[in-house]
Amino acid sequence: MGQHNISSVAHLIAEPVRSVMLITLADGSAMSAGALAKAAGVTAQTASSHLAKLLDGGLLSVESKGRHRYYRLAGAHVSHVLESLASVGPVTPAWRNTPNRPAQALRFARCCYDHLAGQISIAVTQSMLTRDFIVEAGERQYVLTPSGCAWLQQLGVDVSDLAFDQPDHARQCLDWTERQYHVAGLLGARLMDAFLAWGWLCKSSTARSVTVTALGWEGLKQHFGVARDAFGPG
């Protein structure tokens, strides 16, 4: 990829509305322009302009079904590009300063495949590290400690069947809006399932953002030391 292409792709991804669209599609789903406009909090005309740029830049593909057109990521390599840019490029300031509420919601808490991502996931991960419930081990890996295993079981999270010798049991996933790692892998998925089952989180029906419920804030404060006021107004 030439220097011109690299700078063009970085410019496309750095714009907050387009970032929301890419994140919304990062689970491999296909969505209409109208659904993506709603997820990004923009008009249909504005969404159409951004989608055209993403198509021209090779980041999206489009498929026609009847009268509707559905957009998806051009391939898994686009997700890899997002993660790679997160590790080297300053994408976070654009998200911090955007008045786009859907973008702010995605930055705060969202689904990342089968686990939790965003600011709230970073806080949960840091809490588990501070309390020695997980430790860093090897390249981009966490390991659940015996005390962490006992603690999670006390909470009602069944981790007895996790294969701790498998490299994906607690993987470090780079959060590309925060440029920090959150816990993924089997442990991340198990935590996400528990948070949803306990009513701590509520998934959005139209976007990848998730909402922390009142019950969730109580549980996060009690068990992880994660307080709502630590994230400021919003």
Coordinates of N, CA and C in Angstrom, one line a residue:
M1 N 0.8 -1.2 0.0 CA 0.0 0.0 0.0 C 0.9 1.2 0.0
G2 N 0.6 2.2 -0.9 CA 1.5 3.3 -1.0 C 1.1 4.3 0.1
Q3 N 2.0 5.4 0.1 CA 1.8 6.4 1.2 C 0.5 7.1 1.0
H4 N 0.1 7.4 -0.3 CA -1.2 8.1 -0.5 C -2.3 7.2 0.0
N5 N -2.3 5.9 -0.3 CA -3.4 5.1 0.2 C -3.5 5.0 1.7
I6 N -2.3 4.9 2.3 CA -2.3 4.9 3.8 C -2.9 6.1 4.4
S7 N -2.5 7.3 3.9 CA -3.1 8.5 4.4 C -4.5 8.6 4.1
S8 N -5.0 8.2 3.0 CA -6.4 8.2 2.6 C -7.2 7.4 3.5
V9 N -6.8 6.1 3.8 CA -7.5 5.2 4.7 C -7.5 5.8 6.1
A10 N -6.4 6.3 6.6 CA -6.4 6.9 7.9 C -7.4 8.1 8.0
H11 N -7.4 8.9 7.0 CA -8.4 10.0 7.0 C -9.8 9.5 7.0
L12 N -10.1 8.5 6.3 CA -11.5 8.0 6.2 C -11.9 7.4 7.6
I13 N -11.0 6.7 8.2 CA -11.3 6.1 9.5 C -11.4 7.1 10.7
A14 N -10.6 8.2 10.6 CA -10.5 9.1 11.7 C -11.7 9.9 11.9
E15 N -12.6 10.1 10.8 CA -13.7 11.0 10.9 C -14.8 10.2 11.8
P16 N -15.3 10.9 12.8 CA -16.2 10.2 13.8 C -17.4 9.5 13.2
V17 N -18.1 10.2 12.3 CA -19.3 9.5 11.8 C -19.0 8.3 11.0
R18 N -17.9 8.3 10.2 CA -17.5 7.1 9.5 C -17.0 6.1 10.5
S19 N -16.3 6.5 11.5 CA -15.9 5.6 12.6 C -17.0 4.8 13.2
V20 N -18.1 5.5 13.4 CA -19.3 4.9 14.0 C -19.8 3.8 13.0
M21 N -19.9 4.2 11.8 CA -20.4 3.2 10.8 C -19.5 2.0 10.7
L22 N -18.2 2.2 10.7 CA -17.3 1.0 10.6 C -17.4 0.2 11.9
I23 N -17.4 0.8 13.0 CA -17.6 0.0 14.3 C -18.9 -0.8 14.3
T24 N -20.0 -0.1 13.8 CA -21.3 -0.8 13.7 C -21.3 -2.0 12.9
L25 N -20.4 -2.0 11.8 CA -20.3 -3.1 10.9 C -19.2 -4.1 11.3
A26 N -18.5 -3.8 12.3 CA -17.3 -4.6 12.6 C -17.6 -6.0 13.1
D27 N -18.8 -6.4 13.3 CA -19.1 -7.8 13.7 C -19.5 -8.6 12.5
G28 N -19.3 -8.0 11.3 CA -19.5 -8.8 10.0 C -20.9 -8.7 9.5
S29 N -21.8 -7.9 10.1 CA -23.1 -7.7 9.7 C -23.2 -6.8 8.5
A30 N -24.4 -6.9 7.8 CA -24.7 -6.0 6.7 C -25.9 -5.2 7.1
M31 N -25.8 -3.8 6.8 CA -26.9 -2.9 7.2 C -27.2 -2.0 6.1
S32 N -28.5 -1.5 6.1 CA -28.9 -0.5 5.1 C -28.4 0.8 5.5
A33 N -28.4 1.7 4.5 CA -27.9 3.1 4.7 C -28.8 3.8 5.8
G34 N -30.1 3.5 5.8 CA -30.9 4.1 6.8 C -30.6 3.7 8.2
A35 N -30.3 2.4 8.4 CA -29.9 1.9 9.7 C -28.6 2.5 10.1
L36 N -27.6 2.6 9.2 CA -26.3 3.2 9.5 C -26.5 4.7 9.8
A37 N -27.3 5.3 9.1 CA -27.6 6.8 9.4 C -28.1 6.9 10.9
K38 N -29.0 6.0 11.2 CA -29.6 6.1 12.6 C -28.6 5.8 13.6
A39 N -27.7 4.8 13.4 CA -26.7 4.4 14.3 C -25.7 5.6 14.5
A40 N -25.4 6.3 13.4 CA -24.4 7.4 13.5 C -25.0 8.7 13.9
G41 N -26.4 8.8 13.9 CA -27.0 10.0 14.4 C -27.0 11.1 13.3
V42 N -27.0 10.7 12.0 CA -27.0 11.7 11.0 C -28.1 11.5 10.0
T43 N -28.3 12.5 9.1 CA -29.4 12.4 8.1 C -29.0 11.4 7.1
A44 N -30.1 10.9 6.3 CA -29.8 10.0 5.3 C -28.9 10.5 4.2
Q45 N -29.0 11.8 3.9 CA -28.1 12.4 2.9 C -26.7 12.5 3.4
T46 N -26.5 12.8 4.6 CA -25.1 12.8 5.2 C -24.5 11.4 5.2
A47 N -25.4 10.4 5.6 CA -24.9 9.0 5.6 C -24.5 8.6 4.2
S48 N -25.3 9.0 3.2 CA -25.0 8.5 1.8 C -23.7 9.1 1.4
S49 N -23.3 10.3 1.8 CA -22.1 10.9 1.4 C -20.9 10.2 2.0
H50 N -21.0 9.8 3.3 CA -20.0 9.1 4.0 C -19.8 7.7 3.5
L51 N -20.9 7.0 3.2 CA -20.9 5.7 2.7 C -20.2 5.6 1.3
A52 N -20.4 6.7 0.5 CA -19.8 6.7 -0.8 C -18.3 6.8 -0.7
K53 N -17.8 7.6 0.3 CA -16.4 7.8 0.5 C -15.8 6.4 1.0
L54 N -16.5 5.8 1.9 CA -16.0 4.5 2.4 C -15.9 3.4 1.3
L55 N -16.9 3.5 0.4 CA -16.9 2.5 -0.7 C -15.7 2.8 -1.7
D56 N -15.6 4.1 -2.0 CA -14.5 4.5 -2.9 C -13.1 4.2 -2.3
G57 N -13.0 4.3 -0.9 CA -11.8 4.0 -0.2 C -11.5 2.5 -0.1
G58 N -12.5 1.6 -0.5 CA -12.3 0.2 -0.4 C -12.5 -0.4 1.0
L59 N -13.1 0.4 1.9 CA -13.4 -0.1 3.2 C -14.7 -0.8 3.4
L60 N -15.6 -0.5 2.5 CA -17.0 -1.2 2.5 C -17.3 -1.8 1.2
S61 N -18.1 -2.8 1.2 CA -18.7 -3.4 0.0 C -20.2 -3.2 0.1
V62 N -21.0 -3.2 -1.0 CA -22.4 -3.1 -1.0 C -23.1 -4.1 -1.8
E63 N -24.2 -4.6 -1.3 CA -25.0 -5.6 -2.0 C -26.4 -5.2 -2.1
S64 N -27.0 -5.3 -3.3 CA -28.4 -4.9 -3.6 C -29.3 -6.1 -3.4
K65 N -30.4 -5.9 -2.6 CA -31.4 -6.9 -2.5 C -32.8 -6.2 -2.7
G66 N -33.3 -6.4 -3.9 CA -34.5 -5.7 -4.3 C -34.3 -4.2 -4.4
R67 N -35.0 -3.4 -3.7 CA -34.9 -1.9 -3.8 C -33.9 -1.4 -2.7
H68 N -33.3 -2.3 -1.9 CA -32.5 -1.9 -0.8 C -31.0 -2.3 -1.1
R69 N -30.1 -1.5 -0.5 CA -28.7 -1.7 -0.6 C -28.2 -2.0 0.8
Y70 N -27.3 -3.0 1.0 CA -26.8 -3.3 2.3 C -25.3 -3.2 2.3
Y71 N -24.8 -2.6 3.3 CA -23.3 -2.3 3.4 C -22.7 -3.2 4.4
R72 N -21.5 -3.7 4.1 CA -20.7 -4.4 5.1 C -19.2 -4.1 4.9
L73 N -18.4 -4.5 5.9 CA -17.0 -4.3 5.7 C -16.5 -5.0 4.5
A74 N -15.5 -4.5 3.8 CA -15.0 -5.1 2.6 C -14.3 -6.4 2.9
G75 N -13.9 -6.7 4.2 CA -13.3 -7.9 4.5 C -12.7 -7.8 5.9
A76 N -12.3 -9.0 6.4 CA -11.7 -9.0 7.8 C -10.5 -8.1 7.9
H77 N -9.8 -7.8 6.8 CA -8.6 -7.0 6.8 C -9.0 -5.6 7.3
V78 N -10.2 -5.1 7.1 CA -10.6 -3.8 7.5 C -10.6 -3.7 9.0
S79 N -11.1 -4.8 9.7 CA -11.0 -4.8 11.2 C -9.6 -4.8 11.6
H80 N -8.7 -5.5 10.9 CA -7.3 -5.5 11.3 C -6.7 -4.1 11.1
V81 N -7.1 -3.4 10.1 CA -6.6 -2.0 9.9 C -7.1 -1.1 11.0
L82 N -8.3 -1.2 11.4 CA -8.8 -0.4 12.5 C -8.0 -0.6 13.8
E83 N -7.7 -1.9 14.1 CA -6.9 -2.2 15.3 C -5.5 -1.7 15.2
S84 N -4.9 -1.9 14.0 CA -3.5 -1.5 13.7 C -3.4 0.0 13.9
L85 N -4.4 0.8 13.3 CA -4.3 2.2 13.5 C -4.5 2.7 14.9
A86 N -5.3 1.9 15.7 CA -5.5 2.3 17.1 C -4.2 2.2 17.8
S87 N -3.3 1.4 17.4 CA -2.0 1.2 18.2 C -1.0 2.3 17.8
V88 N -1.2 3.0 16.7 CA -0.2 3.9 16.3 C -0.7 5.3 16.0
G89 N -2.0 5.4 15.8 CA -2.6 6.7 15.4 C -3.5 7.3 16.4
P90 N -3.5 8.6 16.5 CA -4.3 9.3 17.5 C -5.8 9.5 17.1
V91 N -6.5 8.3 17.1 CA -7.9 8.4 16.8 C -8.8 8.9 17.9
T92 N -8.3 8.8 19.1 CA -9.1 9.1 20.3 C -9.6 10.5 20.4
P93 N -8.7 11.6 20.1 CA -9.2 12.9 20.2 C -10.5 13.2 19.4
A94 N -10.6 12.7 18.2 CA -11.8 12.9 17.4 C -13.0 12.4 18.1
W95 N -12.9 11.3 18.8 CA -14.0 10.7 19.6 C -14.3 11.5 20.8
R96 N -13.3 12.0 21.5 CA -13.5 12.8 22.7 C -14.2 14.1 22.4
N97 N -14.0 14.7 21.2 CA -14.5 16.0 20.9 C -15.8 16.0 20.1
T98 N -16.2 14.9 19.6 CA -17.4 14.8 18.8 C -18.6 15.1 19.6
P99 N -19.6 15.9 19.1 CA -20.9 16.0 19.7 C -21.8 14.9 19.3
N100 N -21.4 14.0 18.5 CA -22.2 12.9 18.0 C -22.5 11.9 19.2
R101 N -23.7 11.9 19.6 CA -24.1 11.1 20.8 C -23.9 9.6 20.5
P102 N -24.3 9.1 19.3 CA -24.1 7.7 19.0 C -22.6 7.3 19.1
A103 N -21.7 8.2 18.6 CA -20.3 8.0 18.7 C -19.8 7.9 20.1
Q104 N -20.4 8.8 21.0 CA -20.0 8.8 22.4 C -20.5 7.5 23.1
A105 N -21.7 7.1 22.7 CA -22.2 5.8 23.3 C -21.4 4.6 22.9
L106 N -20.9 4.6 21.7 CA -20.1 3.5 21.2 C -18.7 3.5 21.9
R107 N -18.2 4.7 22.1 CA -16.9 4.8 22.8 C -17.0 4.4 24.2
F108 N -18.2 4.7 24.9 CA -18.3 4.3 26.3 C -18.5 2.8 26.5
A109 N -19.4 2.2 25.7 CA -19.6 0.7 25.9 C -20.3 0.2 24.7
R110 N -19.7 -0.9 24.1 CA -20.2 -1.5 22.9 C -19.9 -3.0 22.9
C111 N -20.5 -3.7 22.0 CA -20.1 -5.1 21.8 C -18.9 -5.2 20.9
C112 N -18.0 -6.0 21.2 CA -16.8 -6.2 20.3 C -16.8 -7.7 20.1
Y113 N -17.5 -8.2 19.0 CA -17.8 -9.6 18.7 C -18.5 -10.1 19.9
D114 N -18.0 -11.0 20.7 CA -18.7 -11.6 21.8 C -18.4 -11.1 23.2
H115 N -17.6 -10.0 23.2 CA -17.2 -9.4 24.5 C -17.5 -7.9 24.6
L116 N -17.2 -7.4 25.7 CA -17.5 -5.9 26.0 C -16.3 -5.1 25.6
A117 N -16.5 -3.9 25.0 CA -15.4 -3.0 24.7 C -15.8 -1.6 25.1
G118 N -14.9 -0.7 24.9 CA -15.1 0.7 25.3 C -14.6 1.0 26.6
Q119 N -14.9 2.3 27.1 CA -14.3 2.8 28.3 C -14.7 1.9 29.5
I120 N -15.9 1.4 29.5 CA -16.3 0.6 30.7 C -15.6 -0.7 30.7
S121 N -15.3 -1.3 29.6 CA -14.5 -2.5 29.5 C -13.1 -2.3 30.0
I122 N -12.5 -1.2 29.6 CA -11.2 -0.9 30.0 C -11.1 -0.8 31.6
A123 N -12.1 -0.1 32.1 CA -12.2 0.0 33.6 C -12.3 -1.3 34.3
V124 N -13.2 -2.2 33.8 CA -13.3 -3.5 34.3 C -12.0 -4.3 34.3
T125 N -11.3 -4.2 33.1 CA -10.1 -4.9 32.9 C -9.0 -4.4 33.9
Q126 N -8.9 -3.1 34.0 CA -7.9 -2.5 34.9 C -8.2 -2.9 36.4
S127 N -9.5 -3.0 36.7 CA -9.8 -3.4 38.1 C -9.4 -4.8 38.4
M128 N -9.6 -5.7 37.4 CA -9.2 -7.1 37.6 C -7.6 -7.2 37.6
L129 N -6.9 -6.4 36.9 CA -5.5 -6.4 36.9 C -5.0 -5.9 38.3
T130 N -5.6 -4.8 38.7 CA -5.2 -4.1 40.0 C -5.4 -5.1 41.2
R131 N -6.4 -5.9 41.1 CA -6.7 -6.8 42.2 C -6.1 -8.2 42.0
D132 N -5.2 -8.3 41.0 CA -4.5 -9.5 40.7 C -5.5 -10.7 40.4
F133 N -6.6 -10.4 39.8 CA -7.5 -11.4 39.4 C -7.1 -11.9 38.0
I134 N -6.5 -11.1 37.2 CA -5.8 -11.5 36.0 C -4.5 -10.9 36.0
V135 N -3.5 -11.5 35.2 CA -2.2 -11.0 35.1 C -1.8 -11.0 33.6
E136 N -0.9 -10.2 33.2 CA -0.4 -10.2 31.8 C 0.5 -11.4 31.7
A137 N 0.4 -12.1 30.6 CA 1.3 -13.3 30.4 C 1.5 -13.5 28.9
G138 N 2.8 -13.4 28.5 CA 3.1 -13.6 27.1 C 2.6 -12.4 26.2
E139 N 2.6 -12.7 24.9 CA 2.2 -11.6 24.0 C 0.7 -11.5 23.9
R140 N 0.2 -10.3 24.3 CA -1.2 -10.0 24.3 C -2.1 -11.0 24.9
Q141 N -1.7 -11.5 26.0 CA -2.5 -12.5 26.7 C -2.7 -12.1 28.2
Y142 N -3.8 -12.5 28.8 CA -4.0 -12.4 30.2 C -4.2 -13.9 30.7
V143 N -3.9 -14.0 32.0 CA -4.2 -15.3 32.6 C -5.0 -15.1 33.8
L144 N -6.1 -15.8 34.0 CA -6.9 -15.7 35.2 C -6.2 -16.4 36.3
T145 N -6.0 -15.7 37.4 CA -5.3 -16.3 38.6 C -6.2 -17.1 39.4
P146 N -5.7 -18.0 40.3 CA -6.5 -18.8 41.2 C -7.5 -17.9 42.0
S147 N -7.0 -16.8 42.5 CA -7.9 -15.9 43.3 C -8.9 -15.3 42.4
G148 N -8.6 -15.0 41.1 CA -9.6 -14.4 40.2 C -10.6 -15.5 39.9
C149 N -10.2 -16.7 39.7 CA -11.1 -17.8 39.4 C -12.1 -18.0 40.6
A150 N -11.6 -18.0 41.8 CA -12.5 -18.1 43.0 C -13.4 -16.9 43.1
W151 N -12.9 -15.8 42.8 CA -13.7 -14.5 42.9 C -14.9 -14.6 41.9
L152 N -14.6 -14.9 40.7 CA -15.6 -15.0 39.7 C -16.7 -16.1 40.0
Q153 N -16.2 -17.2 40.5 CA -17.1 -18.3 40.9 C -18.0 -17.8 42.0
Q154 N -17.5 -17.0 42.9 CA -18.3 -16.4 44.0 C -19.4 -15.5 43.4
L155 N -19.1 -14.8 42.3 CA -20.0 -14.0 41.7 C -21.1 -14.7 40.9
G156 N -20.8 -16.0 40.7 CA -21.7 -16.8 39.9 C -21.3 -17.0 38.4
V157 N -20.1 -16.6 38.1 CA -19.6 -16.8 36.8 C -18.9 -18.1 36.7
D158 N -19.4 -19.0 35.9 CA -18.8 -20.4 35.8 C -17.6 -20.3 34.9
V159 N -16.4 -20.5 35.5 CA -15.2 -20.5 34.7 C -14.5 -21.9 34.9
S160 N -15.2 -22.9 35.4 CA -14.6 -24.2 35.7 C -14.2 -24.9 34.4
D161 N -14.9 -24.6 33.3 CA -14.6 -25.3 32.0 C -13.6 -24.5 31.1
L162 N -13.1 -23.4 31.6 CA -12.1 -22.6 30.8 C -10.8 -23.4 30.8
A163 N -10.3 -23.6 29.6 CA -9.0 -24.3 29.4 C -7.9 -23.2 29.5
F164 N -7.3 -23.1 30.7 CA -6.3 -22.1 30.9 C -5.0 -22.2 30.2
D165 N -4.8 -23.4 29.6 CA -3.6 -23.7 28.8 C -3.9 -23.3 27.3
Q166 N -5.1 -22.9 27.0 CA -5.4 -22.4 25.7 C -5.1 -20.9 25.5
P167 N -4.4 -20.5 24.5 CA -4.0 -19.1 24.4 C -5.2 -18.1 24.3
D168 N -6.4 -18.5 23.9 CA -7.5 -17.6 23.7 C -8.4 -17.5 25.0
H169 N -8.0 -18.1 26.1 CA -8.9 -18.1 27.2 C -9.0 -16.7 27.8
A170 N -8.0 -15.9 27.7 CA -8.1 -14.5 28.2 C -7.2 -13.6 27.4
R171 N -7.7 -13.3 26.2 CA -6.8 -12.5 25.2 C -6.9 -11.0 25.5
Q172 N -5.8 -10.3 25.2 CA -5.8 -8.9 25.2 C -6.3 -8.4 23.8
C173 N -7.4 -7.6 23.8 CA -8.0 -7.0 22.6 C -7.8 -5.5 22.6
L174 N -7.1 -5.0 21.6 CA -6.8 -3.6 21.6 C -8.1 -2.8 21.3
D175 N -8.5 -1.9 22.2 CA -9.7 -1.1 22.1 C -9.3 0.1 21.2
W176 N -9.8 0.1 20.0 CA -9.3 1.1 19.1 C -9.8 2.5 19.3
T177 N -10.8 2.7 20.1 CA -11.2 4.1 20.4 C -10.4 4.6 21.7
E178 N -9.9 3.7 22.5 CA -9.2 4.0 23.7 C -7.7 3.8 23.7
R179 N -7.3 3.0 22.7 CA -5.9 2.6 22.5 C -5.4 2.0 23.8
Q180 N -6.2 1.2 24.4 CA -5.8 0.3 25.6 C -6.4 -1.0 25.4
Y181 N -5.8 -2.0 26.1 CA -6.3 -3.4 26.0 C -7.5 -3.7 27.0
H182 N -8.5 -4.4 26.4 CA -9.5 -4.9 27.3 C -9.5 -6.5 27.2
V183 N -10.1 -7.1 28.1 CA -10.1 -8.6 28.1 C -11.1 -9.2 27.1
A184 N -10.6 -10.1 26.3 CA -11.4 -10.8 25.3 C -11.3 -12.3 25.5
G185 N -11.4 -13.0 24.4 CA -11.3 -14.5 24.5 C -12.5 -15.1 25.2
L186 N -12.3 -16.3 25.7 CA -13.4 -17.0 26.4 C -13.8 -16.3 27.7
L187 N -12.8 -15.7 28.4 CA -13.2 -15.0 29.7 C -14.0 -13.8 29.4
G188 N -13.6 -13.0 28.3 CA -14.3 -11.8 28.0 C -15.8 -12.2 27.6
A189 N -15.9 -13.3 26.8 CA -17.3 -13.7 26.4 C -18.1 -14.1 27.6
R190 N -17.5 -14.8 28.6 CA -18.2 -15.3 29.8 C -18.6 -14.1 30.6
L191 N -17.8 -13.1 30.7 CA -18.1 -11.9 31.5 C -19.3 -11.1 30.8
M192 N -19.2 -11.0 29.5 CA -20.3 -10.3 28.8 C -21.6 -11.1 29.0
D193 N -21.6 -12.4 28.9 CA -22.8 -13.2 29.1 C -23.4 -12.9 30.5
A194 N -22.5 -12.9 31.5 CA -22.9 -12.7 32.9 C -23.5 -11.3 33.1
F195 N -22.9 -10.3 32.6 CA -23.4 -8.9 32.7 C -24.8 -8.8 32.1
L196 N -25.0 -9.4 31.0 CA -26.3 -9.4 30.3 C -27.3 -10.2 31.1
A197 N -26.9 -11.4 31.6 CA -27.9 -12.2 32.4 C -28.3 -11.6 33.7
W198 N -27.3 -10.8 34.3 CA -27.6 -10.2 35.6 C -28.4 -8.9 35.4
G199 N -28.6 -8.5 34.2 CA -29.3 -7.2 33.9 C -28.4 -6.0 34.2
W200 N -27.1 -6.2 34.1 CA -26.2 -5.0 34.3 C -26.1 -4.2 33.0
L201 N -26.2 -4.9 31.9 CA -26.1 -4.3 30.6 C -27.3 -4.6 29.8
C202 N -27.6 -3.6 28.9 CA -28.7 -3.8 28.0 C -28.3 -3.5 26.6
K203 N -28.4 -4.4 25.6 CA -28.0 -4.2 24.3 C -28.9 -3.3 23.5
S204 N -28.4 -2.5 22.6 CA -29.2 -1.7 21.7 C -29.7 -2.6 20.6
S205 N -30.9 -2.3 20.1 CA -31.5 -3.0 19.0 C -31.1 -2.5 17.7
T206 N -30.5 -1.3 17.6 CA -30.1 -0.7 16.4 C -28.6 -0.4 16.2
A207 N -27.8 -0.6 17.2 CA -26.4 -0.3 17.1 C -25.6 -1.3 18.0
R208 N -24.3 -1.2 18.0 CA -23.5 -2.1 18.8 C -23.3 -1.5 20.2
S209 N -23.8 -0.3 20.5 CA -23.6 0.2 21.8 C -24.4 -0.5 22.8
V210 N -24.0 -0.6 24.1 CA -24.7 -1.2 25.2 C -24.9 -0.1 26.3
T211 N -25.9 -0.3 27.1 CA -26.2 0.6 28.2 C -26.0 0.0 29.5
V212 N -25.4 0.7 30.4 CA -25.2 0.2 31.8 C -26.5 0.5 32.5
T213 N -27.2 -0.4 33.1 CA -28.4 -0.2 33.9 C -28.1 0.3 35.3
A214 N -29.1 0.8 36.0 CA -28.9 1.2 37.4 C -28.4 0.1 38.2
L215 N -28.9 -1.1 38.0 CA -28.5 -2.3 38.7 C -27.0 -2.6 38.3
G216 N -26.7 -2.4 37.0 CA -25.3 -2.6 36.6 C -24.3 -1.7 37.3
W217 N -24.7 -0.4 37.4 CA -23.8 0.5 38.1 C -23.5 0.1 39.6
E218 N -24.6 -0.4 40.2 CA -24.4 -0.9 41.6 C -23.5 -2.1 41.6
G219 N -23.7 -3.0 40.7 CA -22.8 -4.2 40.7 C -21.4 -3.9 40.3
L220 N -21.2 -3.0 39.4 CA -19.8 -2.6 39.0 C -19.1 -1.9 40.1
K221 N -19.8 -1.1 40.8 CA -19.2 -0.4 42.0 C -18.9 -1.4 43.1
Q222 N -19.8 -2.3 43.4 CA -19.6 -3.2 44.5 C -18.5 -4.2 44.2
H223 N -18.5 -4.8 43.0 CA -17.6 -5.9 42.7 C -16.3 -5.6 41.9
F224 N -16.4 -4.4 41.2 CA -15.2 -4.0 40.5 C -14.6 -2.7 40.9
G225 N -15.3 -2.0 41.8 CA -14.8 -0.6 42.2 C -15.0 0.4 41.0
V226 N -15.8 0.1 40.1 CA -16.0 1.0 38.9 C -17.3 1.9 39.2
A227 N -17.0 3.2 39.4 CA -18.1 4.1 39.7 C -18.5 4.9 38.5
R228 N -19.8 5.3 38.5 CA -20.4 6.0 37.4 C -19.8 7.4 37.2
D229 N -19.5 8.1 38.3 CA -19.0 9.4 38.3 C -17.5 9.5 37.7
A230 N -16.9 8.4 37.6 CA -15.5 8.3 37.1 C -15.5 8.7 35.6
F231 N -16.7 8.6 34.9 CA -16.7 8.8 33.5 C -17.3 10.1 33.1
G232 N -17.5 11.0 34.1 CA -18.0 12.3 33.8 C -19.5 12.3 33.4
P233 N -20.0 13.5 33.0 CA -21.4 13.6 32.5 C -21.6 12.9 31.2
G234 N -22.8 12.4 31.0 CA -23.1 11.8 29.8 C -24.2 10.7 30.0

